[in-house]
Short mmCIF file of C-alpha atoms in Angstrom, two decimals:
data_model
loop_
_atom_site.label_atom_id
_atom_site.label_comp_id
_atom_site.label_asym_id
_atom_site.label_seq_id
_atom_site.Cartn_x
_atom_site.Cartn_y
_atom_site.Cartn_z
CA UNK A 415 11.53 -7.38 6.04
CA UNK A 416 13.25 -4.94 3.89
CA UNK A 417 15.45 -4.35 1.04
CA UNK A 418 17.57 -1.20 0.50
CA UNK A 419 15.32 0.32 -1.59
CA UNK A 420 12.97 0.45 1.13
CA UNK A 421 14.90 3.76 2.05
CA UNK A 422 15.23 5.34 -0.65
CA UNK A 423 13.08 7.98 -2.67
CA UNK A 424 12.16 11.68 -2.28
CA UNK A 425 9.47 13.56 -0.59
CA UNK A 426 7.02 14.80 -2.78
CA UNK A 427 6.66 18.51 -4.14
CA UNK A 428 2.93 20.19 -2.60
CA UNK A 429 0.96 19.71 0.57
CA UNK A 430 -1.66 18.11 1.25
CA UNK A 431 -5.26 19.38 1.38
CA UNK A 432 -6.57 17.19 3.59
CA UNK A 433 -6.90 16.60 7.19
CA UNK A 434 -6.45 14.05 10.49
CA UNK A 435 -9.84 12.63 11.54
CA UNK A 436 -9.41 12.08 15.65
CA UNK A 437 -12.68 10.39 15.57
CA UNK A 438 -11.43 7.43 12.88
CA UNK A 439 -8.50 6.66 14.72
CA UNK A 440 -6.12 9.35 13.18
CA UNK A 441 -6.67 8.87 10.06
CA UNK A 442 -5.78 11.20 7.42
CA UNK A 443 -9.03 12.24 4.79
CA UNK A 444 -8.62 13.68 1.87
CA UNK A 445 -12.48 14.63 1.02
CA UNK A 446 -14.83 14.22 -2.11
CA UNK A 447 -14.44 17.55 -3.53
CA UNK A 448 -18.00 17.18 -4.66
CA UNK A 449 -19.48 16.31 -0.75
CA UNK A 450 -21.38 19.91 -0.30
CA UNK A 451 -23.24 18.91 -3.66
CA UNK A 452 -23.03 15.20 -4.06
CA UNK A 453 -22.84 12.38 -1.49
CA UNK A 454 -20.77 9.49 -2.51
CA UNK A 455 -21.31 5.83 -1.14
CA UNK A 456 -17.87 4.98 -1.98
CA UNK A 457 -14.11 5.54 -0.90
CA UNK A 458 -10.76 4.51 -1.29
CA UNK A 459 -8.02 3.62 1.23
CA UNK A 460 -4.77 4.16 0.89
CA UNK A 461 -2.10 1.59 2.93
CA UNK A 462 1.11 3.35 3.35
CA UNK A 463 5.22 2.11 3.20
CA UNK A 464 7.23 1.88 5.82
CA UNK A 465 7.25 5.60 6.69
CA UNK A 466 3.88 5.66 7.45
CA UNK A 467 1.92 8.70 7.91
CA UNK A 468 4.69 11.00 8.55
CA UNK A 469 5.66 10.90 5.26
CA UNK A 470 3.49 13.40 3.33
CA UNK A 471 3.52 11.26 -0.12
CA UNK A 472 0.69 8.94 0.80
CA UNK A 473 -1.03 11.84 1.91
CA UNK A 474 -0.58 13.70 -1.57
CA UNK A 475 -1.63 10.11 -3.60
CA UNK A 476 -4.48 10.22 -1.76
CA UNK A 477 -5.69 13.66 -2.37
CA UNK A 478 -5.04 13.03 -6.25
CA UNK A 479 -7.48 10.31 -6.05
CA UNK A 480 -9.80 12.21 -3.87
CA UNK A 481 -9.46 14.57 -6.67
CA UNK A 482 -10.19 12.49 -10.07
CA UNK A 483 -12.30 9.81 -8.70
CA UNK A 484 -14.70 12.24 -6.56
CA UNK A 485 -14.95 10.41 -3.37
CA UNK A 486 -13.06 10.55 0.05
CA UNK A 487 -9.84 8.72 0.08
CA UNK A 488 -8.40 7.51 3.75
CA UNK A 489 -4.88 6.76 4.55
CA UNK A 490 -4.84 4.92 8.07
CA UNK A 491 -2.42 5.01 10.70
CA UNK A 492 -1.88 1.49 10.74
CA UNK A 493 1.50 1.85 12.51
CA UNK A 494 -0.33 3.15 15.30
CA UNK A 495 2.32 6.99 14.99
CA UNK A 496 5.21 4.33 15.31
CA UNK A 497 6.02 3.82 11.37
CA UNK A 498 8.49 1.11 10.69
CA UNK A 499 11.23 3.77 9.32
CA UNK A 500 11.31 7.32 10.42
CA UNK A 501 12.03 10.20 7.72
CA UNK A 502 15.35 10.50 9.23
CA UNK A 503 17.05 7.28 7.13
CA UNK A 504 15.20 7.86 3.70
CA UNK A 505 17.99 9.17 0.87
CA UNK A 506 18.20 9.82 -2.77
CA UNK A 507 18.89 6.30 -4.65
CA UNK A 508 22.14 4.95 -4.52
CA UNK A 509 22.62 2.81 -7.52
CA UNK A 510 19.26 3.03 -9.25
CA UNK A 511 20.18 1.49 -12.36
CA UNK A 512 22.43 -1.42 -11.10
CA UNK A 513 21.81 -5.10 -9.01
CA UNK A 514 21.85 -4.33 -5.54
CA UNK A 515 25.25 -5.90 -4.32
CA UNK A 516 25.74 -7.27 -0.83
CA UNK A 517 27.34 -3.85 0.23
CA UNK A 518 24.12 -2.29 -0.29
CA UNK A 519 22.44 -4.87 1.73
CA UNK A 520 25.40 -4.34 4.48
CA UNK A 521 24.37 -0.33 4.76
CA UNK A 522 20.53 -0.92 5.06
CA UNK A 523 21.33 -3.42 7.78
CA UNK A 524 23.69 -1.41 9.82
CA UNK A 525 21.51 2.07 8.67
CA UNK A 526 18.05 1.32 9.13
CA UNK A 527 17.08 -2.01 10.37
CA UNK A 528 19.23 -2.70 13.33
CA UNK A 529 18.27 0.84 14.71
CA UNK A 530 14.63 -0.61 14.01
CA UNK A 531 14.24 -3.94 15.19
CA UNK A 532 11.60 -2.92 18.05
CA UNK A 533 9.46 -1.52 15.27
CA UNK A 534 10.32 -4.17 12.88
CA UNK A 535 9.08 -7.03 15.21
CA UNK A 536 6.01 -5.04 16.32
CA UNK A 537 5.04 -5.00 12.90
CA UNK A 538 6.07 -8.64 11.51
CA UNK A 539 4.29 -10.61 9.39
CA UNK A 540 2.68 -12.73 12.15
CA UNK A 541 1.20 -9.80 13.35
CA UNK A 542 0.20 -7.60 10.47
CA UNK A 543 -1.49 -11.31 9.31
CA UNK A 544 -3.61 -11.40 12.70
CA UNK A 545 -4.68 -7.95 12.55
CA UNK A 546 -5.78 -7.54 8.63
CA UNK A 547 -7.37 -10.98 8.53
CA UNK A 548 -8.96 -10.44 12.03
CA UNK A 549 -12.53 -9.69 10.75
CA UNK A 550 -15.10 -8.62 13.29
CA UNK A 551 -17.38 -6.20 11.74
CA UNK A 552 -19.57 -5.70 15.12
CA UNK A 553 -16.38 -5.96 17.39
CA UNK A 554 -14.38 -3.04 18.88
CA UNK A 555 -11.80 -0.42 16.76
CA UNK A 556 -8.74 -1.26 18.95
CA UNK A 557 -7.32 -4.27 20.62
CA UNK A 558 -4.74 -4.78 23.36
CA UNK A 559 -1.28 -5.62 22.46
CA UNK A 560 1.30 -7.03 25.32
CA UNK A 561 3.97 -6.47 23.27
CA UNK A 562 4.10 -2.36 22.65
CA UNK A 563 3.97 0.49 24.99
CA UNK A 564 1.39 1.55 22.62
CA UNK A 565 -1.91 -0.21 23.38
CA UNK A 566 -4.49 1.02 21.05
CA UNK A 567 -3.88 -1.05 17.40
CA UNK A 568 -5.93 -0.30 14.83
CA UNK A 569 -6.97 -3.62 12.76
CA UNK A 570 -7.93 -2.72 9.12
CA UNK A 571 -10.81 -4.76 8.59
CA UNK A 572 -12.45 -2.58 12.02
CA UNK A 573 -11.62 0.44 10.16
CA UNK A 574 -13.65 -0.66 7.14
CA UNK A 575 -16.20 -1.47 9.08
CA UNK A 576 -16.17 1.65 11.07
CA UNK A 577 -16.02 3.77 7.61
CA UNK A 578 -19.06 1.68 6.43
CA UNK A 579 -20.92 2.21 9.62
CA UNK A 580 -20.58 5.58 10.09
CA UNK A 581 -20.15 7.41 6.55
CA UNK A 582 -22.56 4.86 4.45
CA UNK A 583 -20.23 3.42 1.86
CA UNK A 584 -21.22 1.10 -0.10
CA UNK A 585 -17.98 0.35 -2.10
CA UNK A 586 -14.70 0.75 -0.76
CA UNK A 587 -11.21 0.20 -2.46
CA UNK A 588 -7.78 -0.52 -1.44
CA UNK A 589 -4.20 0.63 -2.98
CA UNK A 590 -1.59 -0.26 -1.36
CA UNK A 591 2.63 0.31 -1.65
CA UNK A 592 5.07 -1.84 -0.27
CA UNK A 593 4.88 -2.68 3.20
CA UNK A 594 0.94 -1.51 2.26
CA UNK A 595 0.64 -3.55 -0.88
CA UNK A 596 1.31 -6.65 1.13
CA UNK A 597 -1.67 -5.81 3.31
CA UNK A 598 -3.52 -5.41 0.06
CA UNK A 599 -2.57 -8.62 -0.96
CA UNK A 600 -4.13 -10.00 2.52
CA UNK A 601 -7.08 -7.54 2.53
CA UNK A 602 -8.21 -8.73 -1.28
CA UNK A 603 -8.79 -12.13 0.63
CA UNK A 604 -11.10 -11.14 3.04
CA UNK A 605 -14.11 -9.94 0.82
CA UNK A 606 -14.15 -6.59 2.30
CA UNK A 607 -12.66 -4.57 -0.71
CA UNK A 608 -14.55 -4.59 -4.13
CA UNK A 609 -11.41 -3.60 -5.60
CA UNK A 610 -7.73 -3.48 -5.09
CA UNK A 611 -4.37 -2.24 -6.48
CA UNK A 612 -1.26 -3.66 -5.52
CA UNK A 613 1.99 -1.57 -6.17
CA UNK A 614 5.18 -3.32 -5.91
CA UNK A 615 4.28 -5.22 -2.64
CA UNK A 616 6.48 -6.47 -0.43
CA UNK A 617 7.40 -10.55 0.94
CA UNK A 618 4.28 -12.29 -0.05
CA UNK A 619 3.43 -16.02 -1.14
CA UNK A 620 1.76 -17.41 -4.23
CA UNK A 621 -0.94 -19.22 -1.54
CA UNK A 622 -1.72 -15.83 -0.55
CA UNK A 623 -2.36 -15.09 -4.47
CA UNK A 624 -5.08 -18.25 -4.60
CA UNK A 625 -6.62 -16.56 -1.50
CA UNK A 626 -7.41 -13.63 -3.56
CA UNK A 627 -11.28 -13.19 -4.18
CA UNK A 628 -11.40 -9.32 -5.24
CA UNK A 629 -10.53 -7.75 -8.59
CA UNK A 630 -6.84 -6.49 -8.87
CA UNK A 631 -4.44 -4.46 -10.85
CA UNK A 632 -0.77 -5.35 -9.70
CA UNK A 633 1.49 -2.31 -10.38
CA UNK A 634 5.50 -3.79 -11.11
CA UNK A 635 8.40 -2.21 -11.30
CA UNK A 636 10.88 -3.26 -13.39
CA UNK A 637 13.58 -4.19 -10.81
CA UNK A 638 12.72 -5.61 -7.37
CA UNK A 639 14.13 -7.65 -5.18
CA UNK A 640 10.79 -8.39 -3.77
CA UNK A 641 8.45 -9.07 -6.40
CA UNK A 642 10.83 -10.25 -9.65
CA UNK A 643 9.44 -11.38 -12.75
CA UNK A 644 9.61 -14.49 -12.30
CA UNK A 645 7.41 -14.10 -9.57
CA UNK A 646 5.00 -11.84 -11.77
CA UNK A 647 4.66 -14.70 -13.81
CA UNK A 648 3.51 -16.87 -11.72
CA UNK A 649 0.95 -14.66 -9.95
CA UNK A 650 -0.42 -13.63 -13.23
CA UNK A 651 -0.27 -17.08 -14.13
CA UNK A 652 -2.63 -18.25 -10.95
CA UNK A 653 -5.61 -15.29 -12.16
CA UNK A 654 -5.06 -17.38 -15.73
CA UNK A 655 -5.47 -20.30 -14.49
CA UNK A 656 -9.18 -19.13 -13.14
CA UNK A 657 -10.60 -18.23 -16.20
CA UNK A 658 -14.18 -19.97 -16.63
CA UNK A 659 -14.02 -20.91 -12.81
CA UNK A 660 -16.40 -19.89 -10.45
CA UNK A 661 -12.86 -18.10 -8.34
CA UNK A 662 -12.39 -15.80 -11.25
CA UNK A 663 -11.56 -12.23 -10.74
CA UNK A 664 -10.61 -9.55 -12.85
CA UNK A 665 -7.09 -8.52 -13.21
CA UNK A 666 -4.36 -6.45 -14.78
CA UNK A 667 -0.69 -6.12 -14.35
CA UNK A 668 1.72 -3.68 -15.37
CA UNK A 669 5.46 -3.32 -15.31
CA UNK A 670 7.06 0.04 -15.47
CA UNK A 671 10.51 0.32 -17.47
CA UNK A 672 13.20 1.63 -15.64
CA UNK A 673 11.38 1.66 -12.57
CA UNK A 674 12.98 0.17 -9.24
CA UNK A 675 10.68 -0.80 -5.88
CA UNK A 676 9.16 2.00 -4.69
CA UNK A 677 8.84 3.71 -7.73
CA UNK A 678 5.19 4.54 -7.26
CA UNK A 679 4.90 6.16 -3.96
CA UNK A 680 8.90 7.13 -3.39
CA UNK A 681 9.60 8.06 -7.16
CA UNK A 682 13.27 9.82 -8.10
CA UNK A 683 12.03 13.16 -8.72
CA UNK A 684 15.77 13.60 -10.55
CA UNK A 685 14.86 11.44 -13.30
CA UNK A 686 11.39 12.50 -15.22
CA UNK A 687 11.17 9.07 -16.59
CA UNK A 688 11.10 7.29 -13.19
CA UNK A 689 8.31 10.56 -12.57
CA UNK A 690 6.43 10.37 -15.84
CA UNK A 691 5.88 6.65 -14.58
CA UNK A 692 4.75 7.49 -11.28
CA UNK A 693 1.82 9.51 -13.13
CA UNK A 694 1.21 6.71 -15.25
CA UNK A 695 0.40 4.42 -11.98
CA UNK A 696 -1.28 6.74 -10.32
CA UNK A 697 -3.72 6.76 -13.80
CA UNK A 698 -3.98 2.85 -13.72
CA UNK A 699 -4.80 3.34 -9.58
CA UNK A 700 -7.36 5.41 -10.42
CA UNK A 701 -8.62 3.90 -13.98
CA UNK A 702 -8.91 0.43 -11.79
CA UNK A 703 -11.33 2.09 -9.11
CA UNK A 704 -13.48 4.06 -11.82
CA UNK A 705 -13.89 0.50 -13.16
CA UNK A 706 -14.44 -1.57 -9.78
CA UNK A 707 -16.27 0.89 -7.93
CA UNK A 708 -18.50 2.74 -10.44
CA UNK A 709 -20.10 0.12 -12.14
#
């Protein structure tokens, strides 16, 4: 599912540094800058929006990371190179500081998700469920998918694995935006991330909160249509409720004023407030993992 601020953002000044890894599926790496000198045994991942890949941001977040917590940062292809959205549909905000009205909702529909319903079902929350929470450390990378023309789906909880196997990590971390932050939200469930940060996720439900057994910093923006405060609330309110239980994690959450969804990974690049606060949760991204990973 999607709302129209789903499409909207800008592209990110810079390039990135890193590289595509054919060997872990496609994967983009970003590199400890310290690896010729010091071997880290821990490393980030970085779950994407809708656009995937293709879109350079992720790319750039996760070389920033790479950069001030000194390990490698991944961003997976978890669309398997067929993202939700295609760079194509994404435009400047519309009405940034307003309520979305029904027209709004009317051009996203008739934009962007009619023309992607194939990629919209291929990736519904059925499916994304099955593959993140499909956890079989010892079983293969890819699995078959009768659905797609596309075979080969990678399955998150493989790609952990495979990251652990092969490059010796010991600690590995998960931040994820939107569509991504919803996988977080799964991910945090499964025991295989010692630490997560969720930036203004998308659909989710509060069980999914209670499933939550890793620490993690919730990143909010003001406005969204997705994850509104009253929602906040009551997630917040479920990590409360923990407290001198043996299901207590750590948490944080922060809201962002004047932020809309999206803020965080698509940020207005017009507006240096909306950008000064896309710096500011990119510092509690990587503040969070320099506390969960570290120690």
């Amino acid at each position: 599912m999607s709302c129209p601020r789903c499409a909207e953002g800008y592209i990110l000044p810079g390039e990135p540094k890193g590289s595509i890894q054919p060997d872990f599926s496609g994967a983009y790496l970003a590199p400890n800058p310290d690896a010729e000198t010091t071997a880290s045994d821990r490393a980030v991942i970085v779950l994407t929006d809708v656009f995937g890949l293709p879109l350079k941001n992720p790319k750039l977040i996760a070389d920033t990371l790479a950069e001030r917590l000194r390990c490698d940062v991944w961003v997976p292809d978890y669309f398997n190179g067929r993202p939700i959205f295609g760079l194509d549909v994404m435009e400047p905000p519309q009405r940034e500081d307003d309520q979305l009205t029904i027209w709004d909702w009317l051009r996203i529909l008739c934009k962007t998700i009619l023309p992607n319903l194939g990629a919209l079902w291929s990736n519904r929350p059925s499916v994304v469920d099955q593959r993140v929470a499909s956890v079989r450390p010892n079983f293969l990378m890819f699995q078959q998918s009768n659905e797609e023309s596309n075979v080969g789906r990678l399955i998150l909880p493989q790609f952990i694995s495979l990251l652990k196997e092969k490059k010796g990590y010991k600690k590995i971390g998960a931040v994820g935006y939107c569509f991504g932050g919803t996988a977080c939200i799964r991910l945090a469930s499964t025991g295989l991330i010692d630490g997560g940060v969720i930036c203004h996720p998308g659909p989710f439900s509060i069980p999914q909160v209670r499933a939550i057994r890793s620490p993690v910093a919730w990143v909010c923006a003001e406005r969204d249509e997705f994850f509104p405060n009253s929602k906040q609330h009551q997630s917040e309110a479920e990590f409360a409720g923990r407290k001198d239980t043996d299901r207590f994690v750590d948490y944080e959450f922060k809201e962002y004023k004047g932020t809309v969804h999206g803020f965080a990974c698509r940020p207005n690049l017009q507006k240096p407030e909306v950008v000064e606060s896309y710096k500011s949760a990119l510092d509690q991204t990587a503040s969070w993992f320099e506390k969960t990973l570290v120690s």
